[in-house]
mmCIF file of C-alpha atoms in Angstrom:
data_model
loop_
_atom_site.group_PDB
_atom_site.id
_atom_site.type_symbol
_atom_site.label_atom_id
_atom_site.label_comp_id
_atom_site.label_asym_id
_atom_site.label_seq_id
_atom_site.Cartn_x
_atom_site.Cartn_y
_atom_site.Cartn_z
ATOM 1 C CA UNK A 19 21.816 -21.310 83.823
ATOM 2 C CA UNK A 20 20.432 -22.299 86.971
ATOM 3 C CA UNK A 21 18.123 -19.121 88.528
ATOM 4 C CA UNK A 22 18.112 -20.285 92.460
ATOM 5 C CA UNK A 23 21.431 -21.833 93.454
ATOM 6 C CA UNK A 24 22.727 -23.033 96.823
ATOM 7 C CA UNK A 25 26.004 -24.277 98.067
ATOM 8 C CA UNK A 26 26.817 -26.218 99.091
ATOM 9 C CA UNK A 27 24.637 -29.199 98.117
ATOM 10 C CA UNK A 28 25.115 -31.443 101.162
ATOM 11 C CA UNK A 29 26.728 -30.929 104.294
ATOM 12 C CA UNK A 30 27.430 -33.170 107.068
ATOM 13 C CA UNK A 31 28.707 -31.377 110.369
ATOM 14 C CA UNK A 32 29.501 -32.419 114.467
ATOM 15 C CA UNK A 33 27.471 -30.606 116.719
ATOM 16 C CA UNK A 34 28.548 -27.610 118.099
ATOM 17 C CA UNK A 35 29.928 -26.261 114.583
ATOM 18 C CA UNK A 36 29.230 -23.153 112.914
ATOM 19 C CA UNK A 37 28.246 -23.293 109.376
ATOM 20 C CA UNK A 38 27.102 -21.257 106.547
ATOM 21 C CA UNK A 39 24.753 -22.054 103.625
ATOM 22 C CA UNK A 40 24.510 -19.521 100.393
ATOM 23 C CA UNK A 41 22.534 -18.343 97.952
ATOM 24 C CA UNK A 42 22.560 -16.500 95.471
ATOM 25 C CA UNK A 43 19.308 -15.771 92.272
ATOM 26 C CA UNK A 44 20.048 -14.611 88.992
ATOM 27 C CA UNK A 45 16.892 -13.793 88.175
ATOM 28 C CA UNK A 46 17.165 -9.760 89.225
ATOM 29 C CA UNK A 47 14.685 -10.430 92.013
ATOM 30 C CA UNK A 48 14.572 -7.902 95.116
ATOM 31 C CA UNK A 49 13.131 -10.741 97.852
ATOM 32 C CA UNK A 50 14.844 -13.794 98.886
ATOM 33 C CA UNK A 51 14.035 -16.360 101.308
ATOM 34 C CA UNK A 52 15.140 -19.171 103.653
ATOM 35 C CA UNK A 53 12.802 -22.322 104.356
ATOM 36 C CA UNK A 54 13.557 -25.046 106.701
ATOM 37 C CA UNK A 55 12.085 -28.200 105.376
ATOM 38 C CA UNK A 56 12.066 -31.140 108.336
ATOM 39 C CA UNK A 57 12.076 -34.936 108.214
ATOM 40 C CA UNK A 58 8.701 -34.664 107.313
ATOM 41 C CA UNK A 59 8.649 -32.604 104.502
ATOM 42 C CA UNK A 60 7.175 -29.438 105.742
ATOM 43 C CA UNK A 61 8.129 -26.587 104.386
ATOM 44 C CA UNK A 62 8.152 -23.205 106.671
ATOM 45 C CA UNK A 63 9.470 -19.861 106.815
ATOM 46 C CA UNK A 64 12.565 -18.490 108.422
ATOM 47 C CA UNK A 65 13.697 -15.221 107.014
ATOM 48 C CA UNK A 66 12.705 -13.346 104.039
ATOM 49 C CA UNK A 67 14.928 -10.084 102.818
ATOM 50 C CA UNK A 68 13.606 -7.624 100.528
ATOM 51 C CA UNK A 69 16.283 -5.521 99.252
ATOM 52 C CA UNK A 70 18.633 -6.354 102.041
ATOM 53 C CA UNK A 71 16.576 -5.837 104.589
ATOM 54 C CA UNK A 72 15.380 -7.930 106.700
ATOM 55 C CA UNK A 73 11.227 -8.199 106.430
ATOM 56 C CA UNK A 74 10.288 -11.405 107.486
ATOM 57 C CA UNK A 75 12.059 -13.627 110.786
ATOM 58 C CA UNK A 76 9.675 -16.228 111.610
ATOM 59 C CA UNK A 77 10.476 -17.975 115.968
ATOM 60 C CA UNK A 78 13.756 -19.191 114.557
ATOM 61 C CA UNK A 79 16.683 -19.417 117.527
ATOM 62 C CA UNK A 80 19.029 -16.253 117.364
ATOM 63 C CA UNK A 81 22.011 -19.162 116.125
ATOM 64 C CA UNK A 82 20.347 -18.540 112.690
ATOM 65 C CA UNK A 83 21.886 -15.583 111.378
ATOM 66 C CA UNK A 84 20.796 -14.777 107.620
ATOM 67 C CA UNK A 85 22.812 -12.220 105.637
ATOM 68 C CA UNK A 86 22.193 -10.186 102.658
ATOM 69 C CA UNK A 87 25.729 -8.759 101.067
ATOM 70 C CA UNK A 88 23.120 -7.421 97.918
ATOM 71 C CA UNK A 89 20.050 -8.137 96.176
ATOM 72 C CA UNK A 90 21.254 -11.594 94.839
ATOM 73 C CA UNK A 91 22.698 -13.158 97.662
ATOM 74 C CA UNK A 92 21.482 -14.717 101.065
ATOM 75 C CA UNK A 93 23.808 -16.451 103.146
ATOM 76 C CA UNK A 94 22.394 -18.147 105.846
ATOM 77 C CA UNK A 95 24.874 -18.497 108.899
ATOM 78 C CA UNK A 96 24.290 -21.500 111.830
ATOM 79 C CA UNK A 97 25.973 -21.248 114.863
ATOM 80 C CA UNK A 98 26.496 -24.229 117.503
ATOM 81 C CA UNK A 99 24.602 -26.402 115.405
ATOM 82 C CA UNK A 100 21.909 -29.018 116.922
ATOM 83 C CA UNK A 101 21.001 -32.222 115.795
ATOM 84 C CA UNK A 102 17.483 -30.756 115.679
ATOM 85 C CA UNK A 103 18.987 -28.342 112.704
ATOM 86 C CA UNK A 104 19.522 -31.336 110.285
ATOM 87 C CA UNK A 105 16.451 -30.767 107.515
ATOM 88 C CA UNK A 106 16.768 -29.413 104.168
ATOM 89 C CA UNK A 107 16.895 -25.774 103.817
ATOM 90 C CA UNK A 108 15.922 -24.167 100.463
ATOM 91 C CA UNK A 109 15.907 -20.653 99.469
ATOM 92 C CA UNK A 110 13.910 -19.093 97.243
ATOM 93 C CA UNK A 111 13.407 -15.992 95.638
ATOM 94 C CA UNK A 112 10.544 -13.464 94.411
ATOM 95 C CA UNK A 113 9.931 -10.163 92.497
ATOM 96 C CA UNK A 114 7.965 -7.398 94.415
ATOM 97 C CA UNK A 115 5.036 -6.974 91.940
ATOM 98 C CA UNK A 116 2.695 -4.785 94.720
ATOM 99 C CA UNK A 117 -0.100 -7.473 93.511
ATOM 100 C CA UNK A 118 0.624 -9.856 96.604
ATOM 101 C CA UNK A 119 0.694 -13.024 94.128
ATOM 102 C CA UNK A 120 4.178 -13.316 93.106
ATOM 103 C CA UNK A 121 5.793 -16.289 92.631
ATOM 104 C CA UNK A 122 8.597 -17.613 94.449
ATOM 105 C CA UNK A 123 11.311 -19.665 92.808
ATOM 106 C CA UNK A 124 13.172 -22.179 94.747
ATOM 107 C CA UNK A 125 16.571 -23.385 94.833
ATOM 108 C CA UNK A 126 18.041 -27.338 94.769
ATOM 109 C CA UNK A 127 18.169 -27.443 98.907
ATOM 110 C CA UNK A 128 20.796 -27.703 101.029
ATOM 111 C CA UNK A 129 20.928 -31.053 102.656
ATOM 112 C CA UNK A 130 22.314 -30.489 106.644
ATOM 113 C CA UNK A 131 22.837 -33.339 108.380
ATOM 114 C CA UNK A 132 24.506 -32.910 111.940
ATOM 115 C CA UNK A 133 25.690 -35.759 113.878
ATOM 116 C CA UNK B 9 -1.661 -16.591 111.368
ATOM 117 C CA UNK B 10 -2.547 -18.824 108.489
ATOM 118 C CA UNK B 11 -2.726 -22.700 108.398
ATOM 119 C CA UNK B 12 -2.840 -25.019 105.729
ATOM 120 C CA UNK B 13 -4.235 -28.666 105.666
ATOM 121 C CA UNK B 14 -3.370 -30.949 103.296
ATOM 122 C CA UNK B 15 -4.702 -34.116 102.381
ATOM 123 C CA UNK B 16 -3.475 -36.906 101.828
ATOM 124 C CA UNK B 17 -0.219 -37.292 102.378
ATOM 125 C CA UNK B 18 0.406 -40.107 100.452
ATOM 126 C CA UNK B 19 -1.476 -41.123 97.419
ATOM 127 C CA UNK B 20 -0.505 -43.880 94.759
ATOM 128 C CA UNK B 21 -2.420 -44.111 91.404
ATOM 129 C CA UNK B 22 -2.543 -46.133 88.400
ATOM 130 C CA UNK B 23 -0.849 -44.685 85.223
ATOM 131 C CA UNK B 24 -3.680 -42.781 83.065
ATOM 132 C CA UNK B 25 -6.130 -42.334 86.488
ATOM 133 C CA UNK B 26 -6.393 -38.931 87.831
ATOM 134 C CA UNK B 27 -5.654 -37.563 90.757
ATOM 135 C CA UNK B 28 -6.446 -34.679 93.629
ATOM 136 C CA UNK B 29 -5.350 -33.541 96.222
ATOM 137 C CA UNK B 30 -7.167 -31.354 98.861
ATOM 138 C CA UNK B 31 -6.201 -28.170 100.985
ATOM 139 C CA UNK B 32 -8.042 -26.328 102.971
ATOM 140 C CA UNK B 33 -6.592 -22.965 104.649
ATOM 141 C CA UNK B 34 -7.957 -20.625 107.789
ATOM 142 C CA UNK B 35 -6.746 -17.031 107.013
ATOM 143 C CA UNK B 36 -9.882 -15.676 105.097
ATOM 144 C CA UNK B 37 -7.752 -12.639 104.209
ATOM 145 C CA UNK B 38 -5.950 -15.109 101.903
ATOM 146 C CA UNK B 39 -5.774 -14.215 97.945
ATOM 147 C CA UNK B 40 -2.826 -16.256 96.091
ATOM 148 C CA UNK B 41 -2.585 -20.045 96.248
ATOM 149 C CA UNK B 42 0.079 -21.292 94.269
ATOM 150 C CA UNK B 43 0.915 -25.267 93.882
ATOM 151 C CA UNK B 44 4.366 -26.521 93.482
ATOM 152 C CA UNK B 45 5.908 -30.143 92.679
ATOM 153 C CA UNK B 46 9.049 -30.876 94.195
ATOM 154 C CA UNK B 47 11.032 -34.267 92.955
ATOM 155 C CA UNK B 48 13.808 -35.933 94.598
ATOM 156 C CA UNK B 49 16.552 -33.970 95.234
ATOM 157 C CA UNK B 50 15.603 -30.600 93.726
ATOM 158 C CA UNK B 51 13.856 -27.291 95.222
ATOM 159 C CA UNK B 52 9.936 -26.981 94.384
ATOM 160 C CA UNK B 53 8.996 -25.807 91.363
ATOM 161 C CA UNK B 54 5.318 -23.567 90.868
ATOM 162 C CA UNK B 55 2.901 -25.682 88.666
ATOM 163 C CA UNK B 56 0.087 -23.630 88.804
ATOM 164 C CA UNK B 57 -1.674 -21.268 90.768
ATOM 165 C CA UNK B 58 -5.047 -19.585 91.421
ATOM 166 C CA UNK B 59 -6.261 -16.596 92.651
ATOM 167 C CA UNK B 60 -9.002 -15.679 94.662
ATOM 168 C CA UNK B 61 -11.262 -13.747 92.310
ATOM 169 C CA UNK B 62 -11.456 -16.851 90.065
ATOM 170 C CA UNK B 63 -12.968 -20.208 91.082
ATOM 171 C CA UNK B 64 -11.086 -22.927 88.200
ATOM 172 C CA UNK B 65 -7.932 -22.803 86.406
ATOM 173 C CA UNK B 66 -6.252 -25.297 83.848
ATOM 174 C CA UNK B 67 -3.505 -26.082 82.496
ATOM 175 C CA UNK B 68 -3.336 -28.910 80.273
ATOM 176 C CA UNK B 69 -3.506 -32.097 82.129
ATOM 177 C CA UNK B 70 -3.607 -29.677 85.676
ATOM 178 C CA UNK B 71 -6.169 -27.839 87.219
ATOM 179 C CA UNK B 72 -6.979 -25.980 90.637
ATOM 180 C CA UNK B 73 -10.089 -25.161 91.909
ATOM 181 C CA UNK B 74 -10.909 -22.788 94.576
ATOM 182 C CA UNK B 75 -14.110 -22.311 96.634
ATOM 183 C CA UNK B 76 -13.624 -19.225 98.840
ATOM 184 C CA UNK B 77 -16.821 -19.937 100.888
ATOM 185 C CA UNK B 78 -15.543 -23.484 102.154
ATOM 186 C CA UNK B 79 -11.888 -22.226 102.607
ATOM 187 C CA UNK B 80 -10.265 -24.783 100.542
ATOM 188 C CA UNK B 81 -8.627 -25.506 96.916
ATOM 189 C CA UNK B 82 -7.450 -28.314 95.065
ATOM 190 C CA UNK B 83 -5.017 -29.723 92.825
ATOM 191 C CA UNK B 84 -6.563 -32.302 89.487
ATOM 192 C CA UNK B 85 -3.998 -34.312 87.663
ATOM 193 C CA UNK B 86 -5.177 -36.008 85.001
ATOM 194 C CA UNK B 87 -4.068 -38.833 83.090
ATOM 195 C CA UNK B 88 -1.303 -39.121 85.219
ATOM 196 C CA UNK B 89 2.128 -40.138 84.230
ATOM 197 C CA UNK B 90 5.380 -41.458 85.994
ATOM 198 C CA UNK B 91 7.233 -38.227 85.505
ATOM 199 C CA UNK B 92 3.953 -36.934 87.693
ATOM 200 C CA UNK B 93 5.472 -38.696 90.756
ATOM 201 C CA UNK B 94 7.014 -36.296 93.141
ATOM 202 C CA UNK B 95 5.610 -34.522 96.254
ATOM 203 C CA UNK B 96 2.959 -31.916 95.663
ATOM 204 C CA UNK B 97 3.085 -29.148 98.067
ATOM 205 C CA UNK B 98 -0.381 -26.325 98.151
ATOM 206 C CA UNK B 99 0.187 -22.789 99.727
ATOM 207 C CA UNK B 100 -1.542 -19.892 100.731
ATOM 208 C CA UNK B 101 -0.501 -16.150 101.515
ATOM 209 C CA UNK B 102 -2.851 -13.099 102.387
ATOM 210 C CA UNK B 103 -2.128 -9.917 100.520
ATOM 211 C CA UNK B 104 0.364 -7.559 102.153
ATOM 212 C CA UNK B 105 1.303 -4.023 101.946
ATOM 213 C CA UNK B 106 4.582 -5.698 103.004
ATOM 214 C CA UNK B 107 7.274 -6.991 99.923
ATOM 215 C CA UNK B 108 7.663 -9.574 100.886
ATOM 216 C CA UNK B 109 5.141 -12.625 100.380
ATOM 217 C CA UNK B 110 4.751 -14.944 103.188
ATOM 218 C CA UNK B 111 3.602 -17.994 102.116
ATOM 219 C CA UNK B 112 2.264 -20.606 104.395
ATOM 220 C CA UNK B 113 2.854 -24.494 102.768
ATOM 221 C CA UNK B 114 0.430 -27.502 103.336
ATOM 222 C CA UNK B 115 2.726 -30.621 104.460
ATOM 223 C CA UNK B 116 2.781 -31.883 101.247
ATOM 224 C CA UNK B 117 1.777 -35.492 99.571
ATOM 225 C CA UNK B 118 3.257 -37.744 98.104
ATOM 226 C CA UNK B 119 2.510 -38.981 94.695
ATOM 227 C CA UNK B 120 3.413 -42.067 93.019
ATOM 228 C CA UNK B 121 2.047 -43.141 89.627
ATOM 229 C CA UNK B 122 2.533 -46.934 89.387
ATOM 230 C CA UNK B 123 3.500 -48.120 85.534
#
């Protein structure tokens, strides 16, 4: 069973649509995560929720809306999309261990290309 | 905030070499540096990881090492195979009273082991 999914796997969108990516861990974790990876394969932060609250919201434009409906899920929610939103998005997610090392586990990507 | 370097960005090696790659971070706070692997198509995946009261760590045909003083780590693949090939990504996160991890990822390199 897969731990990190994400739906859907590819999407291809006009500009100026709103779209929404999910996610959802199996794995009883209590933190989830949303990376933007870009053309050049950098990965960096955008929102992390720890027990549906919102912890972590990296300079990300207020048309990124994430959304936690319980532990296991994290939608993430684009409005008026951008060309410059096309990247791969992955989430990921984490157990709080209170040791600051924990690892995150990462989901397939979402592949968003908008034309 | 913290930054990670990461060289090089590409790097092709002969089946059976070895190879490294280099990071080097800022954030002297930082504890946890994890490495992950991410091939085509599919979300990253932790390899290994080191932390900061240790200086080596192996696994197998992996290893890290860390040298606190000089701010950087790095990843040691030997007797690489073709299922090596995929792009290796380093990361570092300073401990937090926070739950939620923030890690900060190198820009990744790309590794091809030629047959």
């Amino acid at each position: 069973d897969t731990a990190v999914s994400q739906t859907p796997k590819y999407l291809v969108t006009q500009m100026g649509n709103d779209k929404s990516i999910k996610c959802e861990q199996n794995l009883g974790h209590d933190t989830m995560y949303w990376y933007k990876q870009d053309s050049k394969k950098f990965l960096k932060i955008m929102f992390s929720y720890n027990n549906k609250e919102l912890i972590i919201n990296e300079t990300v434009p207020n048309r990124f809306s994430p959304k936690s409906p319980d532990k296991a899920h994290l939608n993430l929610h684009i409005n008026s999309l951008e060309l410059g939103d096309s990247a791969v998005y992955f989430c990921a997610s984490s157990s709080y261990l209170g040791t600051g090392q924990e690892t995150q586990y990462f989901g397939p990507g979402t592949r968003l290309l908008v034309l | 905030g913290e930054n990670v370097e990461q060289h090089p960005s590409t790097l092709s090696v002969q089946e059976g070499d070895s190879a490294v790659i280099k990071c080097t971070y800022s954030d002297s706070a930082s504890n946890y540096f994890p490495w992950y692997k991410q091939e085509l198509g599919k979300g990253s995946q932790l390899i290994i990881d080191i932390r900061s009261n240790v200086g080596e760590k192996k696994d197998q045909r992996i290893a890290v090492t860390l040298n606190k003083t000089a701010k950087h780590f790095s990843l040691h693949i030997t007797e690489t195979q073709p299922e090596d090939s995929a792009v290796y990504f380093c990361a570092a996160t300073p401990f937090s009273s926070g739950s939620a991890r923030q890690l900060t990822f190198g820009s990744g390199t790309q590794l091809t082991v030629l047959p």
